[in-house]
PDB file of C-alpha atoms in Angstrom:
ATOM      1  CA  MET A  98      -1.692  28.435  10.239  1.00 79.00           C
ATOM      2  CA  GLN A  99      -1.903  26.204  13.295  1.00 83.00           C
ATOM      3  CA  THR A 100      -1.989  22.438  12.784  1.00 83.00           C
ATOM      4  CA  ILE A 101      -4.727  20.644  14.714  1.00 85.00           C
ATOM      5  CA  THR A 102      -4.058  17.091  15.922  1.00 83.00           C
ATOM      6  CA  ASP A 103      -6.923  14.721  16.616  1.00 87.00           C
ATOM      7  CA  ILE A 104      -5.718  13.160  19.865  1.00 85.00           C
ATOM      8  CA  GLY A 105      -7.607   9.989  19.008  1.00 88.00           C
ATOM      9  CA  THR A 106      -4.990   9.312  16.340  1.00 93.00           C
ATOM     10  CA  LEU A 107      -2.009   9.353  18.711  1.00 96.00           C
ATOM     11  CA  ILE A 108      -2.461   5.831  20.146  1.00 97.00           C
ATOM     12  CA  VAL A 109      -2.921   2.845  17.836  1.00 97.00           C
ATOM     13  CA  ARG A 110      -2.986  -0.947  17.823  1.00 96.00           C
ATOM     14  CA  THR A 111      -1.621  -2.833  14.867  1.00 95.00           C
ATOM     15  CA  PRO A 112      -1.902  -6.604  14.534  1.00 94.00           C
ATOM     16  CA  GLY A 113       1.595  -8.060  14.482  1.00 93.00           C
ATOM     17  CA  THR A 114       3.273  -4.989  15.985  1.00 94.00           C
ATOM     18  CA  LEU A 115       4.233  -5.196  19.672  1.00 93.00           C
ATOM     19  CA  GLY A 116       1.777  -8.041  20.125  1.00 92.00           C
ATOM     20  CA  SER A 117      -1.094  -5.722  19.129  1.00 94.00           C
ATOM     21  CA  ARG A 118      -0.564  -3.748  22.326  1.00 96.00           C
ATOM     22  CA  PRO A 119      -1.406  -0.042  22.285  1.00 97.00           C
ATOM     23  CA  ARG A 120       1.488   2.115  21.143  1.00 98.00           C
ATOM     24  CA  ILE A 121       2.254   5.648  20.107  1.00 98.00           C
ATOM     25  CA  ALA A 122       1.347   6.021  16.422  1.00 97.00           C
ATOM     26  CA  GLY A 123       4.321   6.101  14.086  1.00 96.00           C
ATOM     27  CA  THR A 124       6.626   4.550  16.684  1.00 96.00           C
ATOM     28  CA  ARG A 125       7.314   1.238  18.350  1.00 95.00           C
ATOM     29  CA  VAL A 126       6.950   2.816  21.810  1.00 97.00           C
ATOM     30  CA  SER A 127       4.203   1.085  23.739  1.00 97.00           C
ATOM     31  CA  VAL A 128       1.861   2.735  26.200  1.00 97.00           C
ATOM     32  CA  GLN A 129       3.131   0.084  28.597  1.00 96.00           C
ATOM     33  CA  ARG A 130       6.717   1.409  28.299  1.00 96.00           C
ATOM     34  CA  VAL A 131       5.632   5.003  28.931  1.00 97.00           C
ATOM     35  CA  ALA A 132       3.541   3.861  31.910  1.00 97.00           C
ATOM     36  CA  ALA A 133       6.509   1.937  33.339  1.00 96.00           C
ATOM     37  CA  TRP A 134       8.716   5.049  33.196  1.00 97.00           C
ATOM     38  CA  TYR A 135       5.917   7.131  34.704  1.00 97.00           C
ATOM     39  CA  LYS A 136       5.566   4.641  37.554  1.00 96.00           C
ATOM     40  CA  THR A 137       9.282   5.005  38.354  1.00 96.00           C
ATOM     41  CA  GLY A 138       8.600   8.665  39.088  1.00 97.00           C
ATOM     42  CA  MET A 139       9.475  10.204  35.736  1.00 98.00           C
ATOM     43  CA  ASN A 140       7.204  12.993  34.544  1.00 97.00           C
ATOM     44  CA  ALA A 141       6.107  13.523  30.945  1.00 98.00           C
ATOM     45  CA  GLU A 142       8.889  16.000  30.214  1.00 98.00           C
ATOM     46  CA  GLU A 143      11.527  13.566  31.517  1.00 98.00           C
ATOM     47  CA  ILE A 144      10.110  10.769  29.366  1.00 98.00           C
ATOM     48  CA  VAL A 145      10.311  13.014  26.287  1.00 97.00           C
ATOM     49  CA  GLU A 146      13.889  13.879  27.199  1.00 97.00           C
ATOM     50  CA  ARG A 147      14.782  10.218  27.679  1.00 95.00           C
ATOM     51  CA  MET A 148      13.288   9.123  24.365  1.00 92.00           C
ATOM     52  CA  GLY A 149      14.242  12.075  22.226  1.00 91.00           C
ATOM     53  CA  ASN A 150      11.896  11.038  19.421  1.00 94.00           C
ATOM     54  CA  LEU A 151       8.573  11.602  21.184  1.00 97.00           C
ATOM     55  CA  THR A 152       6.616  14.783  21.599  1.00 96.00           C
ATOM     56  CA  LEU A 153       5.038  15.911  24.820  1.00 97.00           C
ATOM     57  CA  ALA A 154       1.609  15.424  23.228  1.00 96.00           C
ATOM     58  CA  GLN A 155       2.459  11.789  22.415  1.00 97.00           C
ATOM     59  CA  VAL A 156       3.598  11.075  25.960  1.00 98.00           C
ATOM     60  CA  TYR A 157       0.525  12.712  27.460  1.00 98.00           C
ATOM     61  CA  ALA A 158      -1.659  10.690  25.071  1.00 97.00           C
ATOM     62  CA  ALA A 159       0.041   7.499  26.275  1.00 98.00           C
ATOM     63  CA  LEU A 160      -0.416   8.521  29.912  1.00 98.00           C
ATOM     64  CA  THR A 161      -4.066   9.370  29.266  1.00 97.00           C
ATOM     65  CA  TYR A 162      -4.569   5.952  27.689  1.00 97.00           C
ATOM     66  CA  TYR A 163      -2.853   4.356  30.695  1.00 97.00           C
ATOM     67  CA  HIS A 164      -5.088   6.150  33.197  1.00 97.00           C
ATOM     68  CA  ALA A 165      -8.236   5.413  31.185  1.00 97.00           C
ATOM     69  CA  ASN A 166      -7.281   1.725  30.758  1.00 97.00           C
ATOM     70  CA  GLN A 167      -5.143   1.128  33.812  1.00 96.00           C
ATOM     71  CA  GLU A 168      -6.153  -2.491  34.399  1.00 97.00           C
ATOM     72  CA  GLU A 169      -5.175  -3.485  30.840  1.00 95.00           C
ATOM     73  CA  ILE A 170      -1.769  -1.785  31.021  1.00 96.00           C
ATOM     74  CA  GLU A 171      -1.072  -3.069  34.544  1.00 95.00           C
ATOM     75  CA  ASP A 172      -1.733  -6.603  33.275  1.00 94.00           C
ATOM     76  CA  TYR A 173       0.901  -6.059  30.557  1.00 94.00           C
ATOM     77  CA  LEU A 174       3.356  -4.712  33.142  1.00 94.00           C
ATOM     78  CA  ILE A 175       2.784  -7.687  35.446  1.00 94.00           C
ATOM     79  CA  ALA A 176       3.298 -10.126  32.566  1.00 92.00           C
ATOM     80  CA  GLU A 177       6.473  -8.309  31.515  1.00 89.00           C
ATOM     81  CA  LYS A 178       7.867  -8.408  35.062  1.00 88.00           C
ATOM     82  CA  SER A 179       7.026 -12.094  35.375  1.00 88.00           C
ATOM     83  CA  SER A 180       8.782 -12.879  32.073  1.00 84.00           C
ATOM     84  CA  TYR A 181      11.825 -10.876  33.170  1.00 81.00           C
ATOM     85  CA  GLU A 182      12.001 -12.668  36.521  1.00 84.00           C
ATOM     86  CA  GLN A 183      11.660 -16.070  34.851  1.00 84.00           C
ATOM     87  CA  LEU A 184      14.455 -15.264  32.406  1.00 83.00           C
ATOM     88  CA  ALA A 185      16.666 -13.957  35.212  1.00 82.00           C
ATOM     89  CA  ASN A 186      16.097 -17.161  37.201  1.00 81.00           C
ATOM     90  CA  GLU A 187      16.944 -19.288  34.176  1.00 81.00           C
ATOM     91  CA  MET A 188      20.149 -17.289  33.645  1.00 81.00           C
ATOM     92  CA  VAL A 189      21.200 -17.768  37.277  1.00 81.00           C
ATOM     93  CA  GLN A 190      20.448 -21.499  37.153  1.00 82.00           C
ATOM     94  CA  SER A 191      22.475 -21.979  33.985  1.00 77.00           C
ATOM     95  CA  VAL A 192      25.605 -20.453  35.541  1.00 69.00           C
TER      96      VAL A 192
END
């Protein structure tokens, strides 16, 4: 018998986990992380291959969430890049 998955259950937010950012249910992989890999040119199959613990359905759910809520996820990506750049600058200045 075929198992049916409600795609609405694949992406969740949990207070206290990953800053309450959307993530793939049952994992600590954020939609933001999947979107970042996608934006580097990786396709869904390559992301699954890279992670090893995600299914194609989970990655497509994350990409669907990204495309449906692009402004939210882009804001997270911008904040992440800014934090990275600030940390990198602090590391260079401390050397």
